[in-house]
C-alpha cells in the first residue's frame, strides 16, 4: 500500500465545484463534470490526494434579487502530473 508523503508530491491541481462567479453561473452539467474530475483524480492512476478543501459561499445582489452561491475548491496533489489533466 502506498503511503502519502507530502515531500514526494510534484503537481497540485485546483478544481472548483459549484458556482463561484455570479456573472458566470455554471449549469448543473458543468458542476457534475467538475465533480467527476475530482472523483477521477482520486481513483485513477496516478492516484491523487486531497490537500485541502475550501468551502465558500457568497451573498450577491443581482438587480432586485438576492442570490446565494456555494462552492467547494479541492486542492489535489499528485506525485506526477496525470495524463488526463493535459
mmCIF file of N, CA and C in Angstrom:
data_model
loop_
_atom_site.group_PDB
_atom_site.id
_atom_site.type_symbol
_atom_site.label_atom_id
_atom_site.label_comp_id
_atom_site.label_asym_id
_atom_site.label_seq_id
_atom_site.Cartn_x
_atom_site.Cartn_y
_atom_site.Cartn_z
ATOM 1 N N UNK A 1 0.839 -1.182 0.000
ATOM 2 C CA UNK A 1 0.000 0.000 0.000
ATOM 3 C C UNK A 1 0.882 1.242 0.000
ATOM 4 N N UNK A 2 0.555 2.178 -0.892
ATOM 5 C CA UNK A 2 1.320 3.417 -0.971
ATOM 6 C C UNK A 2 0.989 4.315 0.206
ATOM 7 N N UNK A 3 2.027 4.923 0.722
ATOM 8 C CA UNK A 3 1.834 5.898 1.794
ATOM 9 C C UNK A 3 1.931 7.298 1.213
ATOM 10 N N UNK A 4 1.152 8.187 1.763
ATOM 11 C CA UNK A 4 1.182 9.574 1.324
ATOM 12 C C UNK A 4 2.364 10.283 1.966
ATOM 13 N N UNK A 5 3.212 10.873 1.126
ATOM 14 C CA UNK A 5 4.334 11.682 1.612
ATOM 15 C C UNK A 5 4.292 13.014 0.875
ATOM 16 N N UNK A 6 4.109 14.073 1.606
ATOM 17 C CA UNK A 6 3.989 15.396 1.008
ATOM 18 C C UNK A 6 5.251 15.783 0.245
ATOM 19 N N UNK A 7 6.404 15.313 0.688
ATOM 20 C CA UNK A 7 7.656 15.671 0.019
ATOM 21 C C UNK A 7 7.762 15.066 -1.378
ATOM 22 N N UNK A 8 6.977 14.034 -1.675
ATOM 23 C CA UNK A 8 7.018 13.397 -2.987
ATOM 24 C C UNK A 8 6.024 14.006 -3.975
ATOM 25 N N UNK A 9 5.170 14.902 -3.525
ATOM 26 C CA UNK A 9 4.156 15.492 -4.387
ATOM 27 C C UNK A 9 4.778 16.584 -5.247
ATOM 28 N N UNK A 10 4.559 16.490 -6.566
ATOM 29 C CA UNK A 10 5.173 17.417 -7.514
ATOM 30 C C UNK A 10 4.161 18.237 -8.312
ATOM 31 N N UNK A 11 2.884 17.885 -8.231
ATOM 32 C CA UNK A 11 1.871 18.574 -9.027
ATOM 33 C C UNK A 11 0.623 18.779 -8.176
ATOM 34 N N UNK A 12 0.061 19.985 -8.218
ATOM 35 C CA UNK A 12 -1.169 20.307 -7.494
ATOM 36 C C UNK A 12 -2.199 20.826 -8.486
ATOM 37 N N UNK A 13 -3.389 20.281 -8.403
ATOM 38 C CA UNK A 13 -4.500 20.701 -9.258
ATOM 39 C C UNK A 13 -5.586 21.305 -8.389
ATOM 40 N N UNK A 14 -6.087 22.464 -8.795
ATOM 41 C CA UNK A 14 -7.170 23.153 -8.085
ATOM 42 C C UNK A 14 -8.437 22.991 -8.908
ATOM 43 N N UNK A 15 -9.485 22.416 -8.306
ATOM 44 C CA UNK A 15 -10.746 22.173 -9.013
ATOM 45 C C UNK A 15 -11.883 22.817 -8.237
ATOM 46 N N UNK A 16 -12.628 23.704 -8.905
ATOM 47 C CA UNK A 16 -13.777 24.380 -8.294
ATOM 48 C C UNK A 16 -15.036 23.602 -8.644
ATOM 49 N N UNK A 17 -15.801 23.229 -7.616
ATOM 50 C CA UNK A 17 -17.071 22.521 -7.807
ATOM 51 C C UNK A 17 -18.174 23.425 -7.259
ATOM 52 N N UNK A 18 -18.995 23.937 -8.156
ATOM 53 C CA UNK A 18 -20.076 24.836 -7.753
ATOM 54 C C UNK A 18 -19.957 26.166 -8.474
ATOM 55 N N UNK A 19 -20.702 27.128 -8.010
ATOM 56 C CA UNK A 19 -20.738 28.453 -8.637
ATOM 57 C C UNK A 19 -19.959 29.453 -7.803
ATOM 58 N N UNK A 20 -18.865 29.939 -8.357
ATOM 59 C CA UNK A 20 -18.025 30.898 -7.642
ATOM 60 C C UNK A 20 -18.064 32.291 -8.251
ATOM 61 N N UNK A 21 -18.786 32.463 -9.355
ATOM 62 C CA UNK A 21 -18.831 33.747 -10.037
ATOM 63 C C UNK A 21 -20.275 34.080 -10.395
ATOM 64 N N UNK A 22 -20.847 35.143 -9.824
ATOM 65 C CA UNK A 22 -22.252 35.464 -10.118
ATOM 66 C C UNK A 22 -22.478 35.922 -11.565
ATOM 67 N N UNK A 23 -21.421 36.367 -12.256
ATOM 68 C CA UNK A 23 -21.543 36.780 -13.653
ATOM 69 C C UNK A 23 -21.547 35.577 -14.600
ATOM 70 N N UNK A 24 -21.049 34.434 -14.119
ATOM 71 C CA UNK A 24 -20.941 33.239 -14.960
ATOM 72 C C UNK A 24 -21.443 32.034 -14.167
ATOM 73 N N UNK A 25 -22.762 31.876 -14.110
ATOM 74 C CA UNK A 25 -23.372 30.783 -13.364
ATOM 75 C C UNK A 25 -23.184 29.482 -14.145
ATOM 76 N N UNK A 26 -22.644 28.475 -13.485
ATOM 77 C CA UNK A 26 -22.424 27.182 -14.125
ATOM 78 C C UNK A 26 -23.704 26.358 -14.110
ATOM 79 N N UNK A 27 -23.864 25.559 -15.147
ATOM 80 C CA UNK A 27 -25.029 24.677 -15.230
ATOM 81 C C UNK A 27 -24.790 23.464 -14.337
ATOM 82 N N UNK A 28 -25.853 22.723 -14.104
ATOM 83 C CA UNK A 28 -25.745 21.504 -13.297
ATOM 84 C C UNK A 28 -24.807 20.496 -13.953
ATOM 85 N N UNK A 29 -24.808 20.444 -15.277
ATOM 86 C CA UNK A 29 -23.914 19.527 -16.001
ATOM 87 C C UNK A 29 -22.447 19.914 -15.806
ATOM 88 N N UNK A 30 -22.142 21.215 -15.787
ATOM 89 C CA UNK A 30 -20.765 21.665 -15.572
ATOM 90 C C UNK A 30 -20.299 21.362 -14.155
ATOM 91 N N UNK A 31 -21.186 21.522 -13.183
ATOM 92 C CA UNK A 31 -20.847 21.199 -11.798
ATOM 93 C C UNK A 31 -20.608 19.699 -11.663
ATOM 94 N N UNK A 32 -21.445 18.887 -12.289
ATOM 95 C CA UNK A 32 -21.266 17.432 -12.244
ATOM 96 C C UNK A 32 -19.975 17.017 -12.941
ATOM 97 N N UNK A 33 -19.618 17.690 -14.026
ATOM 98 C CA UNK A 33 -18.371 17.401 -14.739
ATOM 99 C C UNK A 33 -17.157 17.679 -13.844
ATOM 100 N N UNK A 34 -17.207 18.772 -13.086
ATOM 101 C CA UNK A 34 -16.115 19.086 -12.163
ATOM 102 C C UNK A 34 -16.022 18.039 -11.055
ATOM 103 N N UNK A 35 -17.165 17.590 -10.547
ATOM 104 C CA UNK A 35 -17.157 16.558 -9.502
ATOM 105 C C UNK A 35 -16.646 15.226 -10.049
ATOM 106 N N UNK A 36 -16.997 14.910 -11.287
ATOM 107 C CA UNK A 36 -16.479 13.698 -11.921
ATOM 108 C C UNK A 36 -14.960 13.762 -12.069
ATOM 109 N N UNK A 37 -14.434 14.960 -12.368
ATOM 110 C CA UNK A 37 -12.980 15.127 -12.468
ATOM 111 C C UNK A 37 -12.310 14.893 -11.118
ATOM 112 N N UNK A 38 -12.913 15.404 -10.043
ATOM 113 C CA UNK A 38 -12.373 15.167 -8.697
ATOM 114 C C UNK A 38 -12.342 13.667 -8.408
ATOM 115 N N UNK A 39 -13.440 12.975 -8.705
ATOM 116 C CA UNK A 39 -13.501 11.531 -8.462
ATOM 117 C C UNK A 39 -12.492 10.771 -9.303
ATOM 118 N N UNK A 40 -12.312 11.183 -10.551
ATOM 119 C CA UNK A 40 -11.325 10.524 -11.407
ATOM 120 C C UNK A 40 -9.911 10.729 -10.874
ATOM 121 N N UNK A 41 -9.628 11.929 -10.377
ATOM 122 C CA UNK A 41 -8.300 12.210 -9.823
ATOM 123 C C UNK A 41 -8.028 11.386 -8.567
ATOM 124 N N UNK A 42 -9.050 11.129 -7.771
ATOM 125 C CA UNK A 42 -8.861 10.390 -6.529
ATOM 126 C C UNK A 42 -8.824 8.876 -6.725
ATOM 127 N N UNK A 43 -9.355 8.406 -7.851
ATOM 128 C CA UNK A 43 -9.403 6.958 -8.053
ATOM 129 C C UNK A 43 -8.527 6.474 -9.203
ATOM 130 N N UNK A 44 -8.035 7.387 -10.041
ATOM 131 C CA UNK A 44 -7.252 6.991 -11.209
ATOM 132 C C UNK A 44 -5.783 6.816 -10.898
ATOM 133 N N UNK A 45 -5.015 6.637 -11.970
ATOM 134 C CA UNK A 45 -3.569 6.479 -11.853
ATOM 135 C C UNK A 45 -2.895 7.632 -12.567
ATOM 136 N N UNK A 46 -1.971 8.336 -11.965
ATOM 137 C CA UNK A 46 -1.539 8.223 -10.579
ATOM 138 C C UNK A 46 -2.620 8.735 -9.647
ATOM 139 N N UNK A 47 -2.685 8.154 -8.497
ATOM 140 C CA UNK A 47 -3.725 8.493 -7.526
ATOM 141 C C UNK A 47 -3.440 9.851 -6.895
ATOM 142 N N UNK A 48 -4.478 10.677 -6.823
ATOM 143 C CA UNK A 48 -4.363 11.973 -6.190
ATOM 144 C C UNK A 48 -4.764 11.918 -4.731
ATOM 145 N N UNK A 49 -4.300 12.891 -3.987
ATOM 146 C CA UNK A 49 -4.623 13.021 -2.572
ATOM 147 C C UNK A 49 -5.171 14.414 -2.326
ATOM 148 N N UNK A 50 -6.116 14.519 -1.410
ATOM 149 C CA UNK A 50 -6.697 15.819 -1.074
ATOM 150 C C UNK A 50 -5.782 16.531 -0.095
ATOM 151 N N UNK A 51 -5.285 17.697 -0.509
ATOM 152 C CA UNK A 51 -4.503 18.535 0.395
ATOM 153 C C UNK A 51 -5.405 19.411 1.242
ATOM 154 N N UNK A 52 -6.421 20.002 0.591
ATOM 155 C CA UNK A 52 -7.283 20.951 1.278
ATOM 156 C C UNK A 52 -8.613 21.057 0.533
ATOM 157 N N UNK A 53 -9.656 21.392 1.257
ATOM 158 C CA UNK A 53 -10.954 21.694 0.663
ATOM 159 C C UNK A 53 -11.413 23.025 1.237
ATOM 160 N N UNK A 54 -11.624 23.986 0.351
ATOM 161 C CA UNK A 54 -12.179 25.277 0.767
ATOM 162 C C UNK A 54 -13.682 25.225 0.524
ATOM 163 N N UNK A 55 -14.455 25.507 1.545
ATOM 164 C CA UNK A 55 -15.911 25.576 1.389
ATOM 165 C C UNK A 55 -16.299 27.034 1.536
ATOM 166 N N UNK A 56 -16.897 27.582 0.482
ATOM 167 C CA UNK A 56 -17.177 29.019 0.451
ATOM 168 C C UNK A 56 -18.611 29.276 0.020
ATOM 169 N N UNK A 57 -19.101 30.442 0.386
ATOM 170 C CA UNK A 57 -20.393 30.887 -0.112
ATOM 171 C C UNK A 57 -20.352 32.398 -0.216
ATOM 172 N N UNK A 58 -21.194 32.921 -1.063
ATOM 173 C CA UNK A 58 -21.287 34.359 -1.248
ATOM 174 C C UNK A 58 -22.730 34.782 -1.378
ATOM 175 N N UNK A 59 -23.053 35.946 -0.865
ATOM 176 C CA UNK A 59 -24.392 36.510 -0.943
ATOM 177 C C UNK A 59 -24.305 37.723 -1.868
ATOM 178 N N UNK A 60 -25.006 37.673 -2.996
ATOM 179 C CA UNK A 60 -24.899 38.712 -4.021
ATOM 180 C C UNK A 60 -26.265 39.300 -4.320
ATOM 181 N N UNK A 61 -26.279 40.584 -4.627
ATOM 182 C CA UNK A 61 -27.488 41.257 -5.086
ATOM 183 C C UNK A 61 -27.377 41.437 -6.591
ATOM 184 N N UNK A 62 -28.283 40.807 -7.324
ATOM 185 C CA UNK A 62 -28.318 40.928 -8.774
ATOM 186 C C UNK A 62 -29.672 41.545 -9.119
ATOM 187 N N UNK A 63 -29.637 42.816 -9.454
ATOM 188 C CA UNK A 63 -30.896 43.530 -9.683
ATOM 189 C C UNK A 63 -31.673 43.610 -8.386
ATOM 190 N N UNK A 64 -32.913 43.135 -8.410
ATOM 191 C CA UNK A 64 -33.747 43.128 -7.212
ATOM 192 C C UNK A 64 -33.662 41.815 -6.446
ATOM 193 N N UNK A 65 -32.877 40.875 -6.947
ATOM 194 C CA UNK A 65 -32.810 39.542 -6.355
ATOM 195 C C UNK A 65 -31.537 39.364 -5.537
ATOM 196 N N UNK A 66 -31.670 38.601 -4.492
ATOM 197 C CA UNK A 66 -30.525 38.229 -3.667
ATOM 198 C C UNK A 66 -30.204 36.755 -3.961
ATOM 199 N N UNK A 67 -28.944 36.489 -4.305
ATOM 200 C CA UNK A 67 -28.536 35.151 -4.722
ATOM 201 C C UNK A 67 -27.432 34.651 -3.802
ATOM 202 N N UNK A 68 -27.543 33.405 -3.372
ATOM 203 C CA UNK A 68 -26.504 32.763 -2.573
ATOM 204 C C UNK A 68 -25.798 31.746 -3.454
ATOM 205 N N UNK A 69 -24.478 31.877 -3.580
ATOM 206 C CA UNK A 69 -23.688 30.932 -4.358
ATOM 207 C C UNK A 69 -22.800 30.136 -3.408
ATOM 208 N N UNK A 70 -22.798 28.830 -3.580
ATOM 209 C CA UNK A 70 -21.963 27.953 -2.759
ATOM 210 C C UNK A 70 -21.038 27.169 -3.667
ATOM 211 N N UNK A 71 -19.818 26.957 -3.187
ATOM 212 C CA UNK A 71 -18.882 26.152 -3.961
ATOM 213 C C UNK A 71 -17.809 25.592 -3.045
ATOM 214 N N UNK A 72 -17.146 24.561 -3.542
ATOM 215 C CA UNK A 72 -16.021 23.952 -2.842
ATOM 216 C C UNK A 72 -14.841 23.936 -3.802
ATOM 217 N N UNK A 73 -13.675 24.207 -3.272
ATOM 218 C CA UNK A 73 -12.448 24.168 -4.070
ATOM 219 C C UNK A 73 -11.587 23.043 -3.519
ATOM 220 N N UNK A 74 -11.307 22.057 -4.374
ATOM 221 C CA UNK A 74 -10.476 20.916 -3.989
ATOM 222 C C UNK A 74 -9.056 21.152 -4.471
ATOM 223 N N UNK A 75 -8.098 21.027 -3.574
ATOM 224 C CA UNK A 75 -6.685 21.082 -3.922
ATOM 225 C C UNK A 75 -6.171 19.645 -3.863
ATOM 226 N N UNK A 76 -5.877 19.084 -5.027
ATOM 227 C CA UNK A 76 -5.450 17.689 -5.133
ATOM 228 C C UNK A 76 -3.975 17.653 -5.519
ATOM 229 N N UNK A 77 -3.215 16.779 -4.884
ATOM 230 C CA UNK A 77 -1.798 16.691 -5.200
ATOM 231 C C UNK A 77 -1.466 15.314 -5.762
ATOM 232 N N UNK A 78 -0.439 15.290 -6.594
ATOM 233 C CA UNK A 78 -0.003 14.078 -7.281
ATOM 234 C C UNK A 78 1.515 13.985 -7.235
ATOM 235 N N UNK A 79 2.011 12.769 -7.284
ATOM 236 C CA UNK A 79 3.458 12.565 -7.377
ATOM 237 C C UNK A 79 3.955 13.005 -8.752
ATOM 238 N N UNK A 80 3.140 12.831 -9.787
ATOM 239 C CA UNK A 80 3.432 13.322 -11.120
ATOM 240 C C UNK A 80 2.133 13.742 -11.790
ATOM 241 N N UNK A 81 2.213 14.597 -12.793
ATOM 242 C CA UNK A 81 1.014 15.103 -13.448
ATOM 243 C C UNK A 81 0.317 13.983 -14.227
ATOM 244 N N UNK A 82 -0.971 13.746 -13.962
ATOM 245 C CA UNK A 82 -1.718 12.728 -14.713
ATOM 246 C C UNK A 82 -1.907 13.144 -16.172
ATOM 247 N N UNK A 83 -1.902 12.177 -17.057
ATOM 248 C CA UNK A 83 -2.084 12.463 -18.484
ATOM 249 C C UNK A 83 -3.471 13.026 -18.787
ATOM 250 N N UNK A 84 -4.486 12.632 -18.009
ATOM 251 C CA UNK A 84 -5.846 13.114 -18.294
ATOM 252 C C UNK A 84 -6.054 14.573 -17.914
ATOM 253 N N UNK A 85 -5.060 15.207 -17.292
ATOM 254 C CA UNK A 85 -5.178 16.628 -16.943
ATOM 255 C C UNK A 85 -4.478 17.546 -17.950
ATOM 256 N N UNK A 86 -3.962 16.982 -19.040
ATOM 257 C CA UNK A 86 -3.315 17.818 -20.069
ATOM 258 C C UNK A 86 -4.327 18.559 -20.891
#
